Short mmCIF file of C-alpha atoms in Angstrom, two decimals:
data_model
loop_
_atom_site.label_atom_id
_atom_site.label_comp_id
_atom_site.label_asym_id
_atom_site.label_seq_id
_atom_site.Cartn_x
_atom_site.Cartn_y
_atom_site.Cartn_z
CA UNK M 1 -63.07 -90.80 -7.41
CA UNK M 2 -63.65 -88.92 -10.60
CA UNK M 3 -64.73 -91.69 -12.83
CA UNK M 4 -64.47 -89.65 -15.97
CA UNK M 5 -60.64 -89.51 -15.50
CA UNK M 6 -60.34 -93.22 -15.10
CA UNK M 7 -58.86 -94.81 -18.30
CA UNK M 8 -55.95 -96.86 -19.47
CA UNK M 9 -53.37 -96.62 -22.02
CA UNK M 10 -53.31 -99.88 -24.34
CA UNK M 11 -50.21 -100.48 -25.52
CA UNK M 12 -49.51 -104.14 -25.87
CA UNK M 13 -49.71 -106.22 -29.38
CA UNK M 14 -52.08 -105.46 -31.67
CA UNK M 15 -53.42 -107.11 -35.42
CA UNK M 16 -53.16 -106.59 -38.29
CA UNK M 17 -54.85 -108.22 -41.27
CA UNK M 18 -52.06 -110.55 -41.81
CA UNK M 19 -51.72 -112.04 -38.33
CA UNK M 20 -55.57 -112.32 -38.14
CA UNK M 21 -55.16 -115.08 -40.75
CA UNK M 22 -58.41 -115.95 -43.25
CA UNK M 23 -60.11 -118.07 -40.66
CA UNK M 24 -61.47 -116.71 -37.26
CA UNK M 25 -61.71 -120.09 -35.57
CA UNK M 26 -57.73 -120.60 -35.80
CA UNK M 27 -57.13 -117.04 -34.67
CA UNK M 28 -59.71 -117.39 -31.50
CA UNK M 29 -57.98 -120.70 -30.49
CA UNK M 30 -54.70 -118.95 -30.49
CA UNK M 31 -55.89 -116.14 -28.77
CA UNK M 32 -57.47 -118.41 -25.95
CA UNK M 33 -54.76 -120.73 -25.70
CA UNK M 34 -52.40 -117.37 -24.94
CA UNK M 35 -55.04 -116.45 -22.12
CA UNK M 36 -54.55 -120.18 -20.60
CA UNK M 37 -51.07 -119.97 -20.65
CA UNK M 38 -50.57 -116.50 -19.48
CA UNK M 39 -52.62 -117.26 -16.61
CA UNK M 40 -55.72 -114.99 -17.47
CA UNK M 41 -58.26 -115.55 -14.65
CA UNK M 42 -61.14 -117.33 -15.81
CA UNK M 43 -60.13 -117.12 -19.44
CA UNK M 44 -63.09 -119.54 -20.58
CA UNK M 45 -65.56 -116.98 -19.13
CA UNK M 46 -67.71 -115.20 -21.37
CA UNK M 47 -70.70 -112.55 -21.49
CA UNK M 48 -73.66 -114.16 -23.41
CA UNK M 49 -76.29 -111.88 -24.81
CA UNK M 50 -80.15 -112.80 -25.58
CA UNK M 51 -83.10 -110.86 -26.61
CA UNK M 52 -86.28 -111.86 -24.98
CA UNK M 53 -89.75 -111.74 -26.78
CA UNK M 54 -90.39 -108.32 -25.61
CA UNK M 55 -87.20 -106.95 -27.74
CA UNK M 56 -85.21 -106.36 -24.23
CA UNK M 57 -81.78 -107.62 -24.31
CA UNK M 58 -79.98 -109.04 -21.61
CA UNK M 59 -76.68 -110.30 -20.23
CA UNK M 60 -75.00 -112.98 -17.91
CA UNK M 61 -71.84 -114.88 -17.53
CA UNK M 62 -71.23 -118.51 -18.83
CA UNK M 63 -68.37 -120.66 -19.32
CA UNK M 64 -67.69 -122.16 -22.53
CA UNK M 65 -66.96 -125.95 -22.45
CA UNK M 66 -66.00 -126.38 -26.14
CA UNK M 67 -65.13 -124.99 -29.37
CA UNK M 68 -64.77 -126.25 -32.94
CA UNK M 69 -65.91 -126.08 -36.07
CA UNK M 70 -69.47 -126.66 -35.42
CA UNK M 71 -69.68 -124.01 -32.65
CA UNK M 72 -68.90 -122.64 -29.30
CA UNK M 73 -70.79 -124.76 -26.56
CA UNK M 74 -71.98 -123.93 -23.12
CA UNK M 75 -74.31 -125.34 -20.87
CA UNK M 76 -77.33 -124.32 -18.54
CA UNK M 77 -80.77 -124.46 -17.02
CA UNK M 78 -83.05 -124.47 -20.33
CA UNK M 79 -85.81 -123.08 -18.03
CA UNK M 80 -83.73 -120.15 -16.69
CA UNK M 81 -84.06 -116.57 -18.58
CA UNK M 82 -81.59 -117.19 -20.96
CA UNK M 83 -83.19 -120.77 -22.20
CA UNK M 84 -86.28 -119.13 -22.37
CA UNK M 85 -85.11 -116.15 -24.61
CA UNK M 86 -83.02 -118.64 -26.57
CA UNK M 87 -86.65 -120.43 -27.21
CA UNK M 88 -88.53 -117.58 -28.57
CA UNK M 89 -85.46 -115.82 -30.50
CA UNK M 90 -82.19 -118.17 -31.13
CA UNK M 91 -79.87 -115.82 -31.90
CA UNK M 92 -77.16 -114.78 -29.60
CA UNK M 93 -73.87 -112.96 -28.97
CA UNK M 94 -71.12 -114.05 -27.17
CA UNK M 95 -68.03 -111.94 -25.70
CA UNK M 96 -64.60 -112.90 -24.15
CA UNK M 97 -62.74 -110.13 -22.61
CA UNK M 98 -59.17 -110.80 -21.44
CA UNK M 99 -58.05 -107.76 -19.77
CA UNK M 100 -54.76 -108.26 -18.71
CA UNK M 101 -53.92 -109.02 -22.37
CA UNK M 102 -55.91 -106.18 -23.92
CA UNK M 103 -58.04 -108.58 -26.09
CA UNK M 104 -61.82 -108.60 -26.75
CA UNK M 105 -63.60 -111.42 -29.06
CA UNK M 106 -67.32 -111.16 -29.95
CA UNK M 107 -69.19 -113.89 -31.65
CA UNK M 108 -72.66 -113.55 -33.21
CA UNK M 109 -74.76 -116.28 -34.29
CA UNK M 110 -78.13 -118.78 -34.18
CA UNK M 111 -78.17 -120.97 -31.02
CA UNK M 112 -79.26 -124.70 -31.14
CA UNK M 113 -79.34 -127.24 -28.66
CA UNK M 114 -76.28 -130.06 -28.22
CA UNK M 115 -77.55 -133.47 -28.58
CA UNK M 116 -79.11 -135.21 -25.66
CA UNK M 117 -75.68 -137.82 -25.65
CA UNK M 118 -73.42 -134.57 -25.65
CA UNK M 119 -75.50 -133.01 -22.65
CA UNK M 120 -75.17 -136.52 -20.98
CA UNK M 121 -71.78 -137.27 -21.45
CA UNK M 122 -70.73 -133.59 -20.25
CA UNK M 123 -73.20 -133.54 -17.46
CA UNK M 124 -71.37 -137.03 -16.20
CA UNK M 125 -68.23 -135.42 -15.83
CA UNK M 126 -69.49 -132.19 -13.60
CA UNK M 127 -68.84 -132.70 -9.74
CA UNK M 128 -71.26 -134.28 -7.68
CA UNK M 129 -72.43 -130.72 -5.96
CA UNK M 130 -72.82 -129.33 -9.03
CA UNK M 131 -75.03 -132.14 -10.52
CA UNK M 132 -77.22 -132.08 -7.66
CA UNK M 133 -77.32 -128.24 -8.00
CA UNK M 134 -79.05 -128.54 -11.28
CA UNK M 135 -81.58 -130.39 -9.69
CA UNK M 136 -81.91 -128.12 -6.82
CA UNK M 137 -81.97 -124.90 -8.47
CA UNK M 138 -84.99 -123.50 -10.08
CA UNK M 139 -83.16 -121.13 -12.01
CA UNK M 140 -84.24 -117.40 -12.85
CA UNK M 141 -87.46 -118.08 -10.49
CA UNK M 142 -87.99 -116.32 -7.53
CA UNK M 143 -87.48 -118.00 -4.19
CA UNK M 144 -88.46 -116.97 -0.63
CA UNK M 145 -84.51 -117.56 0.97
CA UNK M 146 -81.30 -119.22 0.32
CA UNK M 147 -82.94 -122.05 2.78
CA UNK M 148 -84.99 -123.25 -0.53
CA UNK M 149 -82.15 -124.24 -2.29
CA UNK M 150 -80.16 -125.82 0.56
CA UNK M 151 -83.59 -127.83 1.28
CA UNK M 152 -83.47 -128.63 -2.67
CA UNK M 153 -80.15 -129.84 -2.57
CA UNK M 154 -80.43 -131.69 0.08
CA UNK M 155 -83.72 -134.00 -0.87
CA UNK M 156 -81.95 -134.34 -4.70
CA UNK M 157 -79.03 -135.94 -2.44
CA UNK M 158 -81.37 -138.00 -0.68
CA UNK M 159 -83.39 -138.81 -3.51
CA UNK M 160 -80.56 -138.69 -6.60
CA UNK M 161 -77.56 -140.69 -4.53
CA UNK M 162 -74.34 -140.58 -6.00
CA UNK M 163 -75.20 -140.79 -9.44
CA UNK M 164 -77.74 -138.40 -10.38
CA UNK M 165 -79.17 -138.67 -13.98
CA UNK M 166 -79.44 -135.37 -16.23
CA UNK M 167 -82.71 -133.19 -15.44
CA UNK M 168 -84.40 -132.91 -19.12
CA UNK M 169 -84.52 -129.24 -18.14
CA UNK M 170 -80.72 -128.74 -18.34
CA UNK M 171 -78.34 -129.24 -20.97
CA UNK M 172 -76.16 -127.66 -23.67
CA UNK M 173 -76.44 -125.00 -26.07
CA UNK M 174 -74.36 -124.64 -29.72
CA UNK M 175 -73.96 -121.21 -30.92
CA UNK M 176 -73.14 -121.59 -34.66
CA UNK M 177 -71.09 -118.54 -35.40
CA UNK M 178 -71.75 -116.02 -38.51
CA UNK M 179 -69.88 -113.29 -37.31
CA UNK M 180 -66.74 -112.62 -35.10
CA UNK M 181 -64.82 -109.80 -34.34
CA UNK M 182 -61.07 -109.33 -32.69
CA UNK M 183 -60.14 -106.24 -30.80
CA UNK M 184 -56.78 -105.54 -29.41
CA UNK M 185 -56.32 -102.44 -27.75
CA UNK M 186 -53.92 -99.75 -29.07
CA UNK M 187 -52.42 -96.64 -28.06
CA UNK M 188 -54.26 -93.48 -28.52
CA UNK M 189 -57.40 -95.21 -28.68
CA UNK M 190 -56.73 -96.20 -32.12
CA UNK M 191 -57.52 -99.65 -31.65
CA UNK M 192 -57.55 -102.80 -33.73
CA UNK M 193 -60.84 -103.98 -34.95
CA UNK M 194 -61.02 -107.43 -37.22
CA UNK M 195 -64.11 -108.77 -38.22
CA UNK M 196 -65.29 -111.88 -40.20
CA UNK M 197 -68.40 -112.66 -41.27
CA UNK M 198 -70.02 -115.42 -43.21
CA UNK M 199 -70.81 -114.86 -46.69
CA UNK M 200 -72.49 -117.78 -48.79
CA UNK M 201 -70.26 -120.08 -46.87
CA UNK M 202 -66.74 -117.91 -47.05
CA UNK M 203 -65.50 -115.53 -44.40
CA UNK M 204 -65.40 -112.14 -45.21
CA UNK M 205 -62.31 -110.30 -43.27
CA UNK M 206 -62.75 -106.54 -42.65
CA UNK M 207 -60.99 -103.92 -40.90
CA UNK M 208 -63.40 -101.53 -38.54
CA UNK M 209 -62.50 -98.09 -37.26
CA UNK M 210 -62.42 -98.19 -33.59
#
């Protein structure tokens, strides 16, 4: 296999300034709903990029759980690597890549914790195994083997029963966007890139070279 010869010609719908509109959230909602209706695998999966105190970036996949004018929400363990990095530097970037639609959305902004009430409400909706897992997993810490997780899960189930409360170290984050970028693949690598930047409370729309 010659990796240098691996390439795809992108020839689906493009994106012009008029169809992009003036509100990035409205365009994102349109694209997200399209991805859902098109049957894209896990359309709610997004890459989260953070930067640690040592200036080293890191990425991981998380799931968006809600989005509106207030921001984009996901949930995790506050003691995880991403949680620690967001505590030190509350700015992050998100990226959705819907391969089948030849579309990418990038979102940047500051990050804040959701309220305890929001985190409690979402936690209560999770499957029981997932709620127990939040107690069982010391996320991002070194463990001896998988048996540690299974033992922790069994202990959590025996101790907490069928209605475990939300651990204080687990909850939501909301990324409040100050920049959006929408990418649509085009032929000959002349892709469309439309960026929105928040300037004094208004969105400035710009086209970027691919």
